[in-house]
PDB file of C-alpha atoms in Angstrom:
ATOM      1  CA  MET A   1      36.553 -54.345 -29.346  1.00 54.00           C
ATOM      2  CA  THR A   2      34.656 -53.551 -26.185  1.00 58.00           C
ATOM      3  CA  LYS A   3      33.991 -49.871 -25.741  1.00 60.00           C
ATOM      4  CA  PRO A   4      34.797 -48.357 -22.335  1.00 60.00           C
ATOM      5  CA  ILE A   5      31.717 -47.843 -20.220  1.00 63.00           C
ATOM      6  CA  ILE A   6      31.732 -44.418 -18.400  1.00 63.00           C
ATOM      7  CA  GLN A   7      30.591 -46.280 -15.169  1.00 64.00           C
ATOM      8  CA  ASN A   8      34.000 -47.969 -15.194  1.00 68.00           C
ATOM      9  CA  TYR A   9      35.868 -44.709 -14.361  1.00 66.00           C
ATOM     10  CA  GLY A  10      34.113 -44.611 -11.002  1.00 67.00           C
ATOM     11  CA  GLU A  11      32.625 -41.663  -9.171  1.00 72.00           C
ATOM     12  CA  ILE A  12      33.564 -38.061 -10.213  1.00 73.00           C
ATOM     13  CA  ASN A  13      35.938 -36.211  -7.906  1.00 74.00           C
ATOM     14  CA  PRO A  14      34.489 -32.630  -7.555  1.00 76.00           C
ATOM     15  CA  LEU A  15      37.829 -31.426  -6.141  1.00 78.00           C
ATOM     16  CA  ALA A  16      39.941 -32.659  -9.106  1.00 79.00           C
ATOM     17  CA  LEU A  17      39.803 -29.348 -11.031  1.00 81.00           C
ATOM     18  CA  GLU A  18      40.883 -27.457  -7.823  1.00 83.00           C
ATOM     19  CA  ALA A  19      43.724 -29.911  -7.255  1.00 85.00           C
ATOM     20  CA  TYR A  20      44.800 -29.647 -10.710  1.00 86.00           C
ATOM     21  CA  GLU A  21      45.112 -25.893 -10.492  1.00 87.00           C
ATOM     22  CA  GLU A  22      47.047 -26.113  -7.175  1.00 88.00           C
ATOM     23  CA  ILE A  23      49.314 -28.510  -8.740  1.00 90.00           C
ATOM     24  CA  LYS A  24      49.643 -26.557 -12.044  1.00 90.00           C
ATOM     25  CA  VAL A  25      50.640 -23.456  -9.914  1.00 90.00           C
ATOM     26  CA  ARG A  26      53.378 -25.440  -8.194  1.00 92.00           C
ATOM     27  CA  TYR A  27      54.487 -26.919 -11.447  1.00 92.00           C
ATOM     28  CA  ASP A  28      54.831 -23.604 -13.143  1.00 92.00           C
ATOM     29  CA  LEU A  29      56.855 -22.244 -10.122  1.00 93.00           C
ATOM     30  CA  ILE A  30      59.174 -25.136 -10.282  1.00 94.00           C
ATOM     31  CA  ILE A  31      59.653 -24.699 -14.098  1.00 94.00           C
ATOM     32  CA  GLN A  32      60.346 -20.919 -13.425  1.00 94.00           C
ATOM     33  CA  GLN A  33      62.860 -21.728 -10.813  1.00 94.00           C
ATOM     34  CA  LYS A  34      64.603 -24.320 -12.960  1.00 94.00           C
ATOM     35  CA  GLN A  35      64.782 -21.649 -15.630  1.00 94.00           C
ATOM     36  CA  ASP A  36      66.132 -19.147 -13.165  1.00 94.00           C
ATOM     37  CA  ILE A  37      68.812 -21.608 -12.087  1.00 95.00           C
ATOM     38  CA  ILE A  38      69.808 -22.273 -15.755  1.00 94.00           C
ATOM     39  CA  ASP A  39      70.001 -18.607 -16.589  1.00 94.00           C
ATOM     40  CA  ALA A  40      72.114 -17.999 -13.470  1.00 95.00           C
ATOM     41  CA  GLN A  41      74.417 -20.962 -14.550  1.00 94.00           C
ATOM     42  CA  GLU A  42      74.862 -19.363 -17.958  1.00 94.00           C
ATOM     43  CA  SER A  43      75.537 -15.968 -16.431  1.00 95.00           C
ATOM     44  CA  LEU A  44      78.052 -17.392 -13.941  1.00 95.00           C
ATOM     45  CA  LYS A  45      79.797 -19.258 -16.646  1.00 94.00           C
ATOM     46  CA  GLN A  46      79.900 -16.070 -18.802  1.00 94.00           C
ATOM     47  CA  THR A  47      81.394 -14.226 -15.702  1.00 94.00           C
ATOM     48  CA  ILE A  48      83.917 -16.831 -15.097  1.00 93.00           C
ATOM     49  CA  LYS A  49      84.982 -16.692 -18.681  1.00 92.00           C
ATOM     50  CA  GLU A  50      85.237 -12.838 -18.669  1.00 94.00           C
ATOM     51  CA  ILE A  51      87.382 -12.991 -15.272  1.00 93.00           C
ATOM     52  CA  GLU A  52      89.633 -15.804 -16.725  1.00 92.00           C
ATOM     53  CA  THR A  53      90.032 -13.671 -19.878  1.00 92.00           C
ATOM     54  CA  THR A  54      90.942 -10.617 -17.821  1.00 94.00           C
ATOM     55  CA  ALA A  55      93.132 -12.651 -15.470  1.00 93.00           C
ATOM     56  CA  VAL A  56      95.046 -14.367 -18.429  1.00 93.00           C
ATOM     57  CA  ALA A  57      95.614 -10.855 -20.029  1.00 94.00           C
ATOM     58  CA  GLN A  58      96.953  -9.265 -16.725  1.00 94.00           C
ATOM     59  CA  PHE A  59      98.972 -12.395 -15.884  1.00 93.00           C
ATOM     60  CA  MET A  60     100.640 -12.598 -19.247  1.00 93.00           C
ATOM     61  CA  GLY A  61     101.343  -8.802 -19.157  1.00 93.00           C
ATOM     62  CA  ALA A  62     102.962  -9.146 -15.842  1.00 94.00           C
ATOM     63  CA  PHE A  63     104.724 -12.294 -16.736  1.00 94.00           C
ATOM     64  CA  GLU A  64     106.280 -10.677 -19.850  1.00 94.00           C
ATOM     65  CA  GLN A  65     107.343  -7.668 -17.882  1.00 94.00           C
ATOM     66  CA  ILE A  66     108.981 -10.029 -15.113  1.00 94.00           C
ATOM     67  CA  ARG A  67     110.723 -12.189 -17.933  1.00 94.00           C
ATOM     68  CA  THR A  68     112.159  -8.864 -19.511  1.00 93.00           C
ATOM     69  CA  ASN A  69     113.233  -7.660 -16.002  1.00 92.00           C
ATOM     70  CA  PHE A  70     114.688 -11.009 -15.193  1.00 93.00           C
ATOM     71  CA  ILE A  71     116.826 -11.092 -18.392  1.00 92.00           C
ATOM     72  CA  SER A  72     118.019  -7.452 -17.829  1.00 90.00           C
ATOM     73  CA  VAL A  73     118.936  -7.984 -14.062  1.00 90.00           C
ATOM     74  CA  PHE A  74     120.373 -11.444 -14.697  1.00 90.00           C
ATOM     75  CA  ARG A  75     122.899 -10.057 -17.306  1.00 88.00           C
ATOM     76  CA  HIS A  76     123.813  -7.141 -15.038  1.00 86.00           C
ATOM     77  CA  LEU A  77     124.637  -9.511 -12.333  1.00 86.00           C
ATOM     78  CA  PHE A  78     126.570 -11.847 -14.694  1.00 85.00           C
ATOM     79  CA  THR A  79     127.584 -10.622 -18.127  1.00 81.00           C
ATOM     80  CA  GLU A  80     125.736  -9.693 -21.359  1.00 82.00           C
ATOM     81  CA  ASP A  81     126.690 -12.908 -23.017  1.00 80.00           C
ATOM     82  CA  ASP A  82     124.912 -14.945 -20.415  1.00 83.00           C
ATOM     83  CA  THR A  83     121.625 -16.754 -21.151  1.00 86.00           C
ATOM     84  CA  CYS A  84     118.554 -16.818 -18.971  1.00 88.00           C
ATOM     85  CA  ASP A  85     114.843 -16.988 -19.533  1.00 91.00           C
ATOM     86  CA  LEU A  86     111.387 -17.749 -17.925  1.00 93.00           C
ATOM     87  CA  ILE A  87     109.311 -20.049 -19.772  1.00 91.00           C
ATOM     88  CA  LEU A  88     105.732 -21.158 -19.509  1.00 92.00           C
ATOM     89  CA  VAL A  89     105.558 -25.037 -19.656  1.00 91.00           C
ATOM     90  CA  ASP A  90     101.919 -25.046 -20.895  1.00 91.00           C
ATOM     91  CA  SER A  91     101.198 -21.742 -22.706  1.00 86.00           C
ATOM     92  CA  THR A  92      97.664 -22.956 -23.408  1.00 89.00           C
ATOM     93  CA  ASP A  93      96.755 -22.745 -19.673  1.00 90.00           C
ATOM     94  CA  PRO A  94      99.194 -19.909 -18.321  1.00 90.00           C
ATOM     95  CA  LEU A  95      97.195 -19.617 -15.014  1.00 89.00           C
ATOM     96  CA  GLU A  96      97.845 -23.214 -14.092  1.00 91.00           C
ATOM     97  CA  SER A  97     101.187 -23.750 -15.978  1.00 91.00           C
ATOM     98  CA  ALA A  98     104.450 -24.358 -14.209  1.00 92.00           C
ATOM     99  CA  ILE A  99     107.230 -21.831 -14.891  1.00 91.00           C
ATOM    100  CA  GLU A 100     110.685 -23.137 -15.865  1.00 91.00           C
ATOM    101  CA  ILE A 101     113.664 -20.896 -14.923  1.00 90.00           C
ATOM    102  CA  VAL A 102     116.518 -21.033 -17.373  1.00 89.00           C
ATOM    103  CA  ALA A 103     119.952 -19.722 -16.220  1.00 88.00           C
ATOM    104  CA  LYS A 104     123.041 -20.541 -18.282  1.00 85.00           C
ATOM    105  CA  PRO A 105     126.123 -18.476 -17.321  1.00 83.00           C
ATOM    106  CA  ARG A 106     128.801 -18.198 -20.121  1.00 77.00           C
ATOM    107  CA  GLY A 107     130.763 -21.389 -20.450  1.00 72.00           C
ATOM    108  CA  LYS A 108     128.202 -23.597 -18.925  1.00 74.00           C
ATOM    109  CA  LYS A 109     125.372 -25.647 -19.853  1.00 74.00           C
ATOM    110  CA  PRO A 110     123.421 -26.793 -16.777  1.00 74.00           C
ATOM    111  CA  LYS A 111     120.413 -28.984 -17.360  1.00 73.00           C
ATOM    112  CA  SER A 112     119.017 -27.704 -14.046  1.00 77.00           C
ATOM    113  CA  LEU A 113     119.581 -24.951 -11.422  1.00 81.00           C
ATOM    114  CA  SER A 114     120.919 -27.551  -8.986  1.00 79.00           C
ATOM    115  CA  GLN A 115     124.006 -27.770 -11.170  1.00 82.00           C
ATOM    116  CA  LEU A 116     124.978 -24.190 -10.642  1.00 83.00           C
ATOM    117  CA  SER A 117     127.332 -23.076  -8.078  1.00 82.00           C
ATOM    118  CA  GLY A 118     126.169 -21.582  -4.691  1.00 82.00           C
ATOM    119  CA  GLY A 119     127.031 -18.106  -5.781  1.00 82.00           C
ATOM    120  CA  GLU A 120     125.286 -18.587  -9.194  1.00 85.00           C
ATOM    121  CA  LYS A 121     122.203 -19.762  -7.577  1.00 86.00           C
ATOM    122  CA  THR A 122     122.135 -16.794  -5.269  1.00 86.00           C
ATOM    123  CA  LEU A 123     122.606 -14.326  -8.243  1.00 87.00           C
ATOM    124  CA  THR A 124     119.936 -16.154 -10.174  1.00 89.00           C
ATOM    125  CA  ALA A 125     117.576 -16.011  -7.114  1.00 89.00           C
ATOM    126  CA  THR A 126     118.528 -12.273  -6.664  1.00 88.00           C
ATOM    127  CA  ALA A 127     117.884 -11.536 -10.397  1.00 91.00           C
ATOM    128  CA  LEU A 128     114.378 -13.208 -10.103  1.00 91.00           C
ATOM    129  CA  LEU A 129     113.483 -11.375  -6.764  1.00 89.00           C
ATOM    130  CA  PHE A 130     114.433  -7.940  -8.423  1.00 89.00           C
ATOM    131  CA  SER A 131     112.636  -8.840 -11.541  1.00 92.00           C
ATOM    132  CA  LEU A 132     109.453  -9.209  -9.375  1.00 91.00           C
ATOM    133  CA  TYR A 133     110.253  -6.214  -7.264  1.00 88.00           C
ATOM    134  CA  LEU A 134     110.629  -4.056 -10.469  1.00 88.00           C
ATOM    135  CA  LEU A 135     107.014  -5.026 -11.481  1.00 89.00           C
ATOM    136  CA  LYS A 136     105.795  -3.170  -8.300  1.00 86.00           C
ATOM    137  CA  PRO A 137     108.545  -1.643  -6.256  1.00 84.00           C
ATOM    138  CA  ALA A 138     108.166  -1.657  -2.515  1.00 84.00           C
ATOM    139  CA  PRO A 139     109.250   1.180  -0.169  1.00 87.00           C
ATOM    140  CA  PHE A 140     111.325  -1.150   2.012  1.00 87.00           C
ATOM    141  CA  CYS A 141     113.316  -4.386   0.850  1.00 87.00           C
ATOM    142  CA  ILE A 142     115.021  -6.652   3.523  1.00 89.00           C
ATOM    143  CA  PHE A 143     117.845  -9.119   2.579  1.00 88.00           C
ATOM    144  CA  ASP A 144     119.118 -11.447   5.259  1.00 89.00           C
ATOM    145  CA  GLU A 145     122.707 -12.546   4.449  1.00 87.00           C
ATOM    146  CA  VAL A 146     122.057 -13.062   0.697  1.00 85.00           C
ATOM    147  CA  ASP A 147     125.526 -12.148   0.101  1.00 85.00           C
ATOM    148  CA  ALA A 148     127.045 -15.106   2.230  1.00 85.00           C
ATOM    149  CA  PRO A 149     127.626 -17.381  -0.805  1.00 84.00           C
ATOM    150  CA  LEU A 150     129.195 -14.683  -3.055  1.00 85.00           C
ATOM    151  CA  ASP A 151     132.778 -13.952  -3.764  1.00 84.00           C
ATOM    152  CA  ASP A 152     134.313 -10.441  -3.882  1.00 82.00           C
ATOM    153  CA  ALA A 153     133.406  -9.895  -7.497  1.00 81.00           C
ATOM    154  CA  ASN A 154     129.880 -11.025  -7.280  1.00 84.00           C
ATOM    155  CA  ILE A 155     129.363  -8.979  -4.052  1.00 87.00           C
ATOM    156  CA  GLN A 156     130.421  -5.947  -5.976  1.00 86.00           C
ATOM    157  CA  LYS A 157     127.791  -6.696  -8.666  1.00 85.00           C
ATOM    158  CA  PHE A 158     125.272  -7.289  -5.969  1.00 87.00           C
ATOM    159  CA  ASN A 159     126.057  -3.969  -4.332  1.00 87.00           C
ATOM    160  CA  ASN A 160     125.873  -2.236  -7.824  1.00 86.00           C
ATOM    161  CA  ILE A 161     122.202  -3.745  -8.297  1.00 86.00           C
ATOM    162  CA  ILE A 162     121.376  -2.312  -4.836  1.00 87.00           C
ATOM    163  CA  LYS A 163     122.697   1.071  -5.788  1.00 84.00           C
ATOM    164  CA  ASN A 164     120.777   1.122  -8.983  1.00 83.00           C
ATOM    165  CA  PHE A 165     117.379   0.472  -7.231  1.00 84.00           C
ATOM    166  CA  SER A 166     118.029   2.614  -3.999  1.00 84.00           C
ATOM    167  CA  SER A 167     116.660   5.609  -5.397  1.00 81.00           C
ATOM    168  CA  ASN A 168     113.064   4.055  -5.299  1.00 82.00           C
ATOM    169  CA  SER A 169     113.315   1.866  -2.285  1.00 86.00           C
ATOM    170  CA  GLN A 170     115.218   1.707   1.060  1.00 89.00           C
ATOM    171  CA  PHE A 171     117.231  -1.540   1.628  1.00 90.00           C
ATOM    172  CA  ILE A 172     117.982  -3.099   4.906  1.00 90.00           C
ATOM    173  CA  ILE A 173     120.771  -5.751   4.566  1.00 90.00           C
ATOM    174  CA  VAL A 174     121.738  -8.235   7.183  1.00 91.00           C
ATOM    175  CA  THR A 175     125.346  -9.046   6.537  1.00 89.00           C
ATOM    176  CA  HIS A 176     128.696 -10.209   7.839  1.00 88.00           C
ATOM    177  CA  ASN A 177     130.460  -9.268   4.702  1.00 87.00           C
ATOM    178  CA  LYS A 178     132.976  -6.192   5.109  1.00 87.00           C
ATOM    179  CA  ALA A 179     132.573  -5.287   1.323  1.00 87.00           C
ATOM    180  CA  THR A 180     128.793  -4.872   1.669  1.00 87.00           C
ATOM    181  CA  MET A 181     129.274  -3.026   5.158  1.00 87.00           C
ATOM    182  CA  THR A 182     131.547  -0.408   3.328  1.00 84.00           C
ATOM    183  CA  ALA A 183     128.956   0.018   0.684  1.00 85.00           C
ATOM    184  CA  VAL A 184     126.070   1.285   2.776  1.00 87.00           C
ATOM    185  CA  ASP A 185     125.057   4.742   3.779  1.00 87.00           C
ATOM    186  CA  VAL A 186     124.233   3.671   7.392  1.00 88.00           C
ATOM    187  CA  LEU A 187     125.756   0.841   9.295  1.00 88.00           C
ATOM    188  CA  TYR A 188     123.956  -0.480  12.475  1.00 88.00           C
ATOM    189  CA  GLY A 189     126.159  -2.673  14.494  1.00 87.00           C
ATOM    190  CA  VAL A 190     124.394  -5.142  16.838  1.00 85.00           C
ATOM    191  CA  TYR A 191     126.422  -6.401  19.868  1.00 84.00           C
ATOM    192  CA  MET A 192     125.726  -7.857  23.291  1.00 84.00           C
ATOM    193  CA  GLN A 193     127.638  -5.862  25.938  1.00 81.00           C
ATOM    194  CA  GLU A 194     125.659  -7.829  28.638  1.00 81.00           C
ATOM    195  CA  LEU A 195     124.572 -11.468  28.326  1.00 85.00           C
ATOM    196  CA  GLY A 196     120.968 -11.530  27.065  1.00 82.00           C
ATOM    197  CA  VAL A 197     120.982  -7.699  26.129  1.00 86.00           C
ATOM    198  CA  SER A 198     121.554  -6.584  22.694  1.00 87.00           C
ATOM    199  CA  SER A 199     122.424  -3.048  21.796  1.00 87.00           C
ATOM    200  CA  VAL A 200     122.870  -1.222  18.493  1.00 87.00           C
ATOM    201  CA  THR A 201     125.494   1.217  17.440  1.00 86.00           C
ATOM    202  CA  PRO A 202     124.794   3.256  14.259  1.00 86.00           C
ATOM    203  CA  VAL A 203     127.416   4.784  11.997  1.00 84.00           C
ATOM    204  CA  ASP A 204     126.318   7.297   9.381  1.00 84.00           C
ATOM    205  CA  PHE A 205     128.702   7.153   6.464  1.00 81.00           C
ATOM    206  CA  ARG A 206     126.733   9.913   4.595  1.00 78.00           C
ATOM    207  CA  ALA A 207     128.414  12.374   6.918  1.00 73.00           C
ATOM    208  CA  LEU A 208     131.697  11.353   5.470  1.00 70.00           C
ATOM    209  CA  LYS A 209     133.265  12.257   2.242  1.00 52.00           C
ATOM    210  CA  ASP A 210     134.746   9.054   0.857  1.00 52.00           C
ATOM    211  CA  ASP A 211     134.507   8.675  -2.952  1.00 50.00           C
ATOM    212  CA  ARG A 212     135.556   5.091  -2.630  1.00 48.00           C
ATOM    213  CA  ARG A 213     132.399   4.246  -0.652  1.00 46.00           C
ATOM    214  CA  PHE A 214     129.226   2.906  -2.297  1.00 43.00           C
ATOM    215  CA  ASP A 215     126.836   5.636  -2.395  1.00 45.00           C
ATOM    216  CA  GLY A 216     123.118   4.425  -2.953  1.00 42.00           C
ATOM    217  CA  LEU A 217     121.994   2.287   0.016  1.00 39.00           C
ATOM    218  CA  GLY A 218     119.418   4.178   2.225  1.00 38.00           C
TER     219      GLY A 218
END
């Protein structure tokens, strides 16, 4: 085997050591930057995990409260024997899971909400809205003709729910129903005496003493 001859390596580069030091400094800097990125990635993953853990805990707490409220309000609007529920479709991933709404008035076994009557759908939606409202009550709530699909008996139930919650919030209801109109504290009639010009006439029932009226809407 022929031994390598030093002459075969060519001339010595006197700047090789200096170039090596420069490249080594750059190499060490890149390695440090890479490690910083890896550390930042791990820190970010840990932060995301902590946020998700907190978010899931808060969401589940709010969901269970809303579910309890929904069942309570639903049974006030229907009867104590009626069945309803809110179900997480994928409990393993609650933040991304769909939510199934179950509403089964007594004597019915609907497979979907579309099989409920118009009034039953309205009461179910009202129960869901109030279950959300009870989680964090707002100072004002506005309803735009939500009582339109309801019959007289269900309108009374709706008015009773409004009465129960009127101590914490002021409710503004747009309605054409006489039963709802007689249940309020203040009635604002909107009319058009001149074409294109709307006017408002208030009637304050609070000044009247009528035990038959619904006392609770502010």
